Coordinates of C-alpha atoms and ligand atoms in Angstrom, one line a residue:
M1 CA 65.4 118.5 36.1
A2 CA 63.3 120.5 36.9
D3 CA 60.3 119.2 38.9
T4 CA 57.6 121.7 40.8
A5 CA 54.6 120.1 43.0
K6 CA 52.2 121.9 43.9
A7 CA 49.8 122.1 47.5
K8 CA 46.4 123.7 47.7
G9 CA 46.3 126.8 50.1
G10 CA 41.9 128.1 49.1
G11 CA 42.0 131.2 51.2
T12 CA 41.3 134.3 49.9
A13 CA 43.4 134.1 46.6
R14 CA 41.9 135.4 43.4
S15 CA 43.1 133.5 40.9
T16 CA 44.9 135.8 38.5
G17 CA 44.9 132.9 35.6
G18 CA 47.8 132.9 36.1
R19 CA 51.2 129.9 34.3
R20 CA 51.1 127.4 37.7
R21 CA 54.0 125.0 37.1
T22 CA 52.8 121.3 37.9
R23 CA 54.8 117.9 38.9
K24 CA 54.5 116.5 35.0
D25 CA 56.2 119.9 33.5
A26 CA 59.2 119.7 31.7
A27 CA 62.8 121.5 32.1
P28 CA 62.2 124.9 31.0
D29 CA 64.3 124.6 27.5
L30 CA 67.4 126.3 26.5
T31 CA 66.2 126.9 22.8
S32 CA 64.3 129.2 24.4
E33 CA 66.2 131.2 26.4
R34 CA 67.9 134.0 25.5
P35 CA 71.8 132.8 25.9
E36 CA 72.9 136.4 27.2
T37 CA 70.9 135.8 30.2
L38 CA 71.9 131.9 31.0
L39 CA 75.9 132.6 30.6
D40 CA 74.8 135.8 33.7
Y41 CA 73.0 132.6 35.5
Y42 CA 76.3 130.6 34.8
R43 CA 78.6 133.9 35.9
Q44 CA 76.4 135.3 39.4
M45 CA 76.5 130.9 40.1
L46 CA 79.9 131.1 39.8
L47 CA 81.1 134.0 41.2
I48 CA 79.0 132.7 44.4
R49 CA 80.9 129.5 44.2
R50 CA 83.8 131.3 44.2
F51 CA 83.7 134.0 46.3
E52 CA 82.5 131.6 49.7
E53 CA 85.5 129.4 48.1
R54 CA 87.6 132.5 48.7
T55 CA 85.5 133.3 52.0
G56 CA 85.9 129.7 53.8
Q57 CA 90.2 130.3 53.4
A58 CA 89.9 133.6 54.5
Y59 CA 87.9 131.8 57.6
T60 CA 90.5 129.9 58.8
Q61 CA 93.3 132.4 58.0
A62 CA 92.1 134.1 60.9
R63 CA 90.7 137.0 58.1
I64 CA 87.3 135.8 59.3
G65 CA 86.1 135.7 62.2
G66 CA 82.3 134.4 64.4
Y67 CA 79.5 132.9 62.6
C68 CA 80.4 132.2 58.9
H69 CA 77.6 130.4 56.7
L70 CA 78.3 129.5 53.7
N71 CA 76.0 128.9 50.5
L72 CA 78.3 126.1 48.9
G73 CA 75.3 124.5 47.1
E74 CA 72.8 126.2 46.8
E75 CA 73.7 128.2 44.3
A76 CA 71.2 127.6 41.6
T77 CA 68.8 128.2 44.7
V78 CA 70.2 131.8 45.2
V79 CA 71.0 132.5 42.0
G80 CA 67.2 131.6 40.4
L81 CA 65.6 133.4 43.8
M82 CA 67.0 136.6 43.2
T83 CA 66.2 137.0 39.2
A84 CA 62.8 136.3 39.8
L85 CA 62.7 139.6 42.3
R86 CA 62.6 143.6 41.1
E87 CA 64.7 145.6 42.0
D88 CA 62.5 147.4 44.5
D89 CA 61.8 144.3 46.0
Y90 CA 62.1 143.9 49.2
L91 CA 64.6 140.6 50.5
F92 CA 64.8 139.1 54.1
T93 CA 67.3 135.9 54.4
N94 CA 68.7 134.1 57.9
Y95 CA 72.5 134.2 58.2
R96 CA 73.7 131.9 55.9
D97 CA 72.9 135.3 53.7
H98 CA 76.2 135.7 51.3
G99 CA 75.0 134.8 48.0
Y100 CA 71.6 136.3 48.3
A101 CA 73.1 140.3 49.4
I102 CA 75.2 140.1 45.8
G103 CA 72.3 138.1 44.3
K104 CA 70.3 141.3 45.3
G105 CA 73.1 143.8 44.1
M106 CA 75.5 144.3 46.7
S107 CA 79.2 144.3 45.5
P108 CA 81.2 141.4 46.7
R109 CA 83.7 143.7 47.3
T110 CA 81.9 145.7 50.1
V111 CA 80.0 142.1 51.8
M112 CA 83.7 140.7 52.2
A113 CA 84.4 144.1 53.4
E114 CA 81.7 143.3 56.3
L115 CA 82.5 139.2 56.7
Y116 CA 86.3 140.6 57.2
G117 CA 84.7 143.5 59.9
R118 CA 85.7 146.5 57.9
S119 CA 84.2 149.7 57.9
D120 CA 83.5 149.4 54.4
G121 CA 81.2 147.1 54.5
V122 CA 77.6 146.8 54.2
S123 CA 76.5 147.1 57.8
K124 CA 79.7 149.1 58.4
G125 CA 82.1 146.3 60.1
W126 CA 79.4 145.4 62.9
G127 CA 77.4 143.0 61.6
G128 CA 79.9 140.5 59.8
S129 CA 78.7 137.4 57.9
M130 CA 75.3 137.0 59.5
H131 CA 74.0 140.7 59.1
M132 CA 74.3 141.9 55.4
Y133 CA 71.9 145.1 55.4
D134 CA 71.4 147.4 52.7
T135 CA 68.3 149.6 52.6
E136 CA 69.7 150.8 48.5
T137 CA 69.6 147.1 47.0
R138 CA 66.3 146.6 50.0
M139 CA 67.9 143.2 51.9
L140 CA 66.5 144.2 55.0
G141 CA 68.8 141.0 56.4
G142 CA 70.8 138.7 57.5
Y143 CA 69.3 137.2 60.5
G144 CA 71.2 135.3 63.0
I145 CA 68.6 133.9 65.4
V146 CA 66.3 131.0 64.2
G147 CA 63.0 132.4 61.9
G148 CA 64.0 136.4 63.6
Q149 CA 63.7 137.3 60.0
L150 CA 59.9 135.7 59.6
P151 CA 57.9 138.5 61.7
L152 CA 60.1 141.4 60.2
A153 CA 59.5 140.1 56.8
T154 CA 56.0 139.5 57.6
G155 CA 56.3 143.3 58.9
A156 CA 57.6 145.0 56.3
A157 CA 54.7 143.3 54.2
L158 CA 52.0 144.9 55.9
A159 CA 53.7 148.5 55.2
I160 CA 54.1 148.0 51.4
S161 CA 50.0 147.0 51.9
Y162 CA 49.7 150.0 54.1
R163 CA 51.5 151.7 52.0
G164 CA 49.0 150.5 48.4
G165 CA 52.5 150.0 47.1
D166 CA 52.9 147.0 44.6
E167 CA 56.3 146.2 45.9
V168 CA 56.7 141.7 47.1
V169 CA 58.7 140.5 49.6
M170 CA 60.5 137.5 50.0
C171 CA 61.3 135.8 53.0
Q172 CA 64.0 133.2 53.4
M173 CA 65.0 130.4 55.9
G174 CA 66.3 126.7 56.2
D175 CA 63.6 123.8 57.2
G176 CA 64.9 123.2 60.5
T177 CA 63.4 127.1 61.4
T178 CA 59.2 125.5 60.3
N179 CA 59.2 124.4 63.7
I180 CA 59.8 127.1 65.6
G181 CA 57.2 129.4 66.5
A182 CA 57.7 132.8 64.5
W183 CA 57.2 130.4 61.4
H184 CA 53.8 129.6 62.2
E185 CA 52.7 133.5 63.7
S186 CA 53.9 134.6 60.7
L187 CA 52.1 132.7 58.4
N188 CA 48.5 133.0 60.4
I189 CA 48.7 137.0 59.9
A190 CA 50.4 136.8 56.6
S191 CA 47.3 135.1 55.5
L192 CA 44.9 136.4 57.8
W193 CA 46.3 139.7 56.4
N194 CA 46.3 139.5 52.7
L195 CA 50.4 140.8 53.3
P196 CA 52.7 140.1 50.0
I197 CA 54.9 137.9 50.5
V198 CA 57.0 135.0 49.7
F199 CA 58.3 132.7 52.8
V200 CA 61.2 130.7 50.5
V201 CA 62.3 127.2 53.2
V202 CA 65.5 126.5 51.0
N203 CA 64.7 122.5 52.6
N204 CA 68.5 121.5 52.3
F205 CA 67.0 118.1 54.3
T206 CA 69.4 119.4 57.5
G207 CA 69.1 122.1 60.5
M208 CA 72.9 121.8 61.1
G209 CA 72.8 117.4 61.8
T210 CA 69.7 116.7 62.5
T211 CA 67.6 115.9 59.5
V212 CA 64.3 117.2 58.2
E213 CA 62.4 113.7 58.8
K214 CA 63.6 113.7 62.1
S215 CA 62.1 116.5 62.6
S216 CA 59.4 117.9 61.0
A217 CA 55.7 116.1 61.2
E218 CA 55.0 117.2 57.7
P219 CA 58.8 116.6 56.3
E220 CA 57.1 117.5 52.2
L221 CA 56.7 121.1 54.1
Y222 CA 55.9 123.3 50.9
K223 CA 52.3 121.3 52.2
R224 CA 52.9 123.1 55.5
G225 CA 51.4 126.6 54.4
S226 CA 48.2 124.5 54.2
A227 CA 47.2 124.9 58.0
F228 CA 47.0 128.8 57.1
R229 CA 46.1 128.1 53.3
I230 CA 49.0 129.6 51.7
E231 CA 49.6 127.6 48.9
G232 CA 52.7 125.8 48.3
V233 CA 55.8 124.9 45.5
R234 CA 57.9 122.7 45.5
V235 CA 60.5 123.1 43.5
D236 CA 64.1 121.3 42.4
G237 CA 66.2 124.1 44.0
R238 CA 69.8 122.4 41.9
D239 CA 67.4 123.6 38.5
V240 CA 68.3 127.3 38.8
L241 CA 65.8 128.3 35.6
A242 CA 62.6 125.8 37.1
V243 CA 64.1 128.0 40.7
R244 CA 63.4 130.9 38.9
D245 CA 60.0 130.2 37.2
A246 CA 58.3 129.0 40.1
A247 CA 60.1 132.4 42.1
A248 CA 58.8 134.1 39.5
D249 CA 55.6 132.4 39.1
L250 CA 54.6 133.5 43.1
V251 CA 56.0 136.5 43.6
E252 CA 53.9 137.6 39.9
R253 CA 51.1 136.4 42.6
A254 CA 51.5 137.5 45.5
R255 CA 52.0 141.0 44.3
S256 CA 48.6 141.2 41.3
E257 CA 47.1 139.4 44.4
Q258 CA 48.0 140.4 47.5
R259 CA 48.1 136.8 48.8
P260 CA 51.2 135.4 50.8
Y261 CA 52.1 132.4 48.8
L262 CA 55.4 129.1 49.8
L263 CA 57.9 127.8 47.6
E264 CA 60.2 125.4 48.7
A265 CA 63.4 124.4 46.9
T266 CA 65.1 121.2 47.6
S267 CA 68.3 122.3 47.7
Y268 CA 72.0 120.2 48.8
R269 CA 75.2 122.3 51.1
M270 CA 77.8 120.9 50.0
K271 CA 79.8 121.8 53.6
G272 CA 78.8 121.6 56.7
H273 CA 76.7 124.0 58.1
S274 CA 78.6 126.8 59.1
V275 CA 83.0 126.9 58.8
V276 CA 83.9 124.6 61.9
D277 CA 81.4 122.1 61.1
P278 CA 83.3 119.2 60.0
A279 CA 80.0 117.5 58.6
K280 CA 80.2 113.7 60.0
Y281 CA 77.0 112.6 60.4
R282 CA 76.8 112.7 56.6
T283 CA 77.3 109.2 54.5
E284 CA 79.9 108.1 52.0
E285 CA 77.7 107.9 49.3
Q286 CA 75.2 111.4 50.5
A287 CA 78.7 113.1 49.7
A288 CA 79.0 111.6 46.3
E289 CA 75.3 112.3 45.7
A290 CA 76.1 116.0 46.4
R291 CA 79.1 116.3 43.9
A292 CA 77.6 114.0 41.3
N293 CA 75.1 116.3 40.9
D294 CA 76.6 120.4 41.7
P295 CA 74.4 122.6 40.5
V296 CA 77.1 124.7 39.2
A297 CA 79.1 121.9 37.1
S298 CA 75.1 120.8 36.0
F299 CA 74.3 123.4 34.4
E300 CA 77.6 123.7 32.8
A301 CA 77.4 120.6 31.6
R302 CA 74.1 121.9 30.1
L303 CA 75.0 124.8 28.4
E304 CA 78.1 123.0 26.8
E305 CA 75.5 120.0 25.5
A306 CA 73.8 122.9 24.1
G307 CA 76.0 125.3 22.8
I308 CA 76.5 127.9 24.8
L309 CA 78.9 127.8 26.8
D310 CA 82.6 126.4 25.0
E311 CA 86.1 126.2 26.3
E312 CA 87.1 129.7 25.7
K313 CA 84.0 131.0 26.8
K314 CA 83.8 129.3 29.6
K315 CA 88.2 130.0 30.6
E316 CA 86.9 134.2 29.7
I317 CA 84.2 133.6 32.6
A318 CA 86.3 132.2 35.2
E319 CA 89.1 134.4 35.0
A320 CA 86.8 138.0 35.3
V321 CA 85.5 135.4 38.3
R322 CA 88.1 135.1 40.2
D323 CA 89.9 139.0 39.7
E324 CA 86.2 139.7 40.6
V325 CA 86.8 137.8 44.0
A326 CA 90.6 138.8 44.4
D327 CA 89.7 142.2 44.2
A328 CA 87.0 141.6 46.7
A329 CA 89.7 140.4 49.3
D330 CA 91.6 142.5 48.6
F331 CA 89.1 145.7 48.9
A332 CA 88.9 144.5 52.5
E333 CA 92.0 143.6 53.5
N334 CA 92.8 147.3 52.8
S335 CA 89.4 148.1 54.5
P336 CA 90.1 150.4 57.8
H337 CA 88.6 148.7 60.8
P338 CA 86.2 150.4 62.2
E339 CA 86.2 153.1 65.1
V340 CA 85.1 151.6 68.7
S341 CA 83.9 154.9 69.5
T342 CA 80.9 153.8 66.5
L343 CA 80.1 151.4 68.1
F344 CA 76.3 152.2 68.5
D345 CA 75.8 154.4 65.4
Y346 CA 74.0 152.4 63.4
T347 CA 71.9 150.1 66.6
Y348 CA 68.9 152.9 66.6
A349 CA 67.8 155.6 64.0
T350 CA 67.6 158.6 66.7
P351 CA 70.9 159.2 69.5
V352 CA 69.8 157.7 72.6
A353 CA 70.9 157.8 76.2
N354 CA 74.6 156.4 76.2
E355 CA 75.8 157.2 79.6
S356 CA 76.4 153.9 80.7
R357 CA 78.2 152.8 78.0
R358 CA 79.6 155.6 76.5
M359 CA 83.2 156.0 75.9
P360 CA 85.5 158.7 76.9
A361 CA 85.6 161.0 73.8
D362 CA 81.1 160.9 72.8
P363 CA 78.9 163.1 73.3
V364 CA 76.2 162.2 76.4
F365 CA 72.7 162.0 75.4
A366 CA 71.4 162.3 77.9
E367 CA 68.3 160.2 78.7
Ligands
LIG401 C1 66.2 130.6 67.9 C2 67.3 130.1 67.7 N1 67.9 128.7 68.2 C3 68.6 128.3 68.3 C4 70.3 128.3 67.0 C5 71.1 127.9 66.5 N2 70.9 127.0 65.3 C6 71.5 128.3 64.5 S1 71.3 127.4 62.6 C7 70.0 126.6 63.6 C8 69.6 125.5 62.5 C9 69.1 125.6 61.5 O1 68.6 125.4 60.4 P1 67.6 126.3 59.0 O2 66.2 126.6 59.4 O3 67.6 124.2 58.2 O4 68.3 126.8 58.3 P2 69.9 125.9 57.1 O5 71.1 126.7 58.6 O6 69.8 124.8 56.5 O7 70.3 126.8 56.3 C10 69.9 126.6 64.8 C11 69.5 125.3 66.0 C12 69.6 130.3 66.6 N3 70.5 130.2 65.7 N4 68.3 130.5 66.8

């Protein structure tokens, strides 16, 4: 059910008279939605679910190496957020980025190839799971350092503001990130300089195995923008329509008012922190609650109840998704490994002195 709460920011925001959701708002009514749109949200959520399941499987088969964090359980949050952005808006995320990369428009093929560390991957195979990056779709990364994306996203919003553009930056992070220095620095500057950015905290209630209550003096994270006069909203991250509406509202306000906003999406990751974490800190009750509120299954049931999804349509979507994921895995499997000689090609925009790390056949770039 949709459940939004709001914390006042204050600051210099100009009111647009835009639609503002409050805790009393009802869940978005399906009858006012286009059935094709709802089915497309469902398809996207299912695609991320199956893609991530396949990723986990490929990891255990040693097709994927390094760190690997899945969006399982967070599909409604991912799809709702991505639906709220325009194609020319920018996105920065943490390392839990596969679903966002697909949602922002990258092909599952090139995302999977990146996971496999192959040359057809979005980052030419050199980035891996945590570093999906693509200027074309304006997903400017995937970052492995907790909070590393915040100053960069704030800088991108400053660039937009400086050039007088009307794009918005969305900066996704986890709940644990709200306790790191970059959070305070970035929100402070974003508010002080009136930057068009929406900070999104995906609150899955655990930073690795540490709960929000144990790590945050203010566990209602949407209120934590108030120190910087940034208005915050909390939304049920397991409801794709509620996330879409809350995010679209804040994105459009950031755009028209040139102000930062904060969105907290309460969510739940269905697996451990990364694929190698057995999540033993989870109780059986918590796992059962998660299964009972699975965002994909809940939305499926809601569409069925509304008569929008029937068995035939469900089968059709499931098969199309299955084929797309299988195709992505085949593509990744058949993509060549990158040449070692290209290791430094994408690190700097221009050639830099390379004598100390030059491979035998490389040209020399002098100091
Ligand atoms: C600066 C820094 N400190 C510690 C780590 C190790 N680390 C990786 S993920 C993580 C937890 C972050 O949790 P949260 O922000 O809630 O994101 P989630 O994994 O839930 O998406 C930690 C401590 C790191 N990557 N970077």
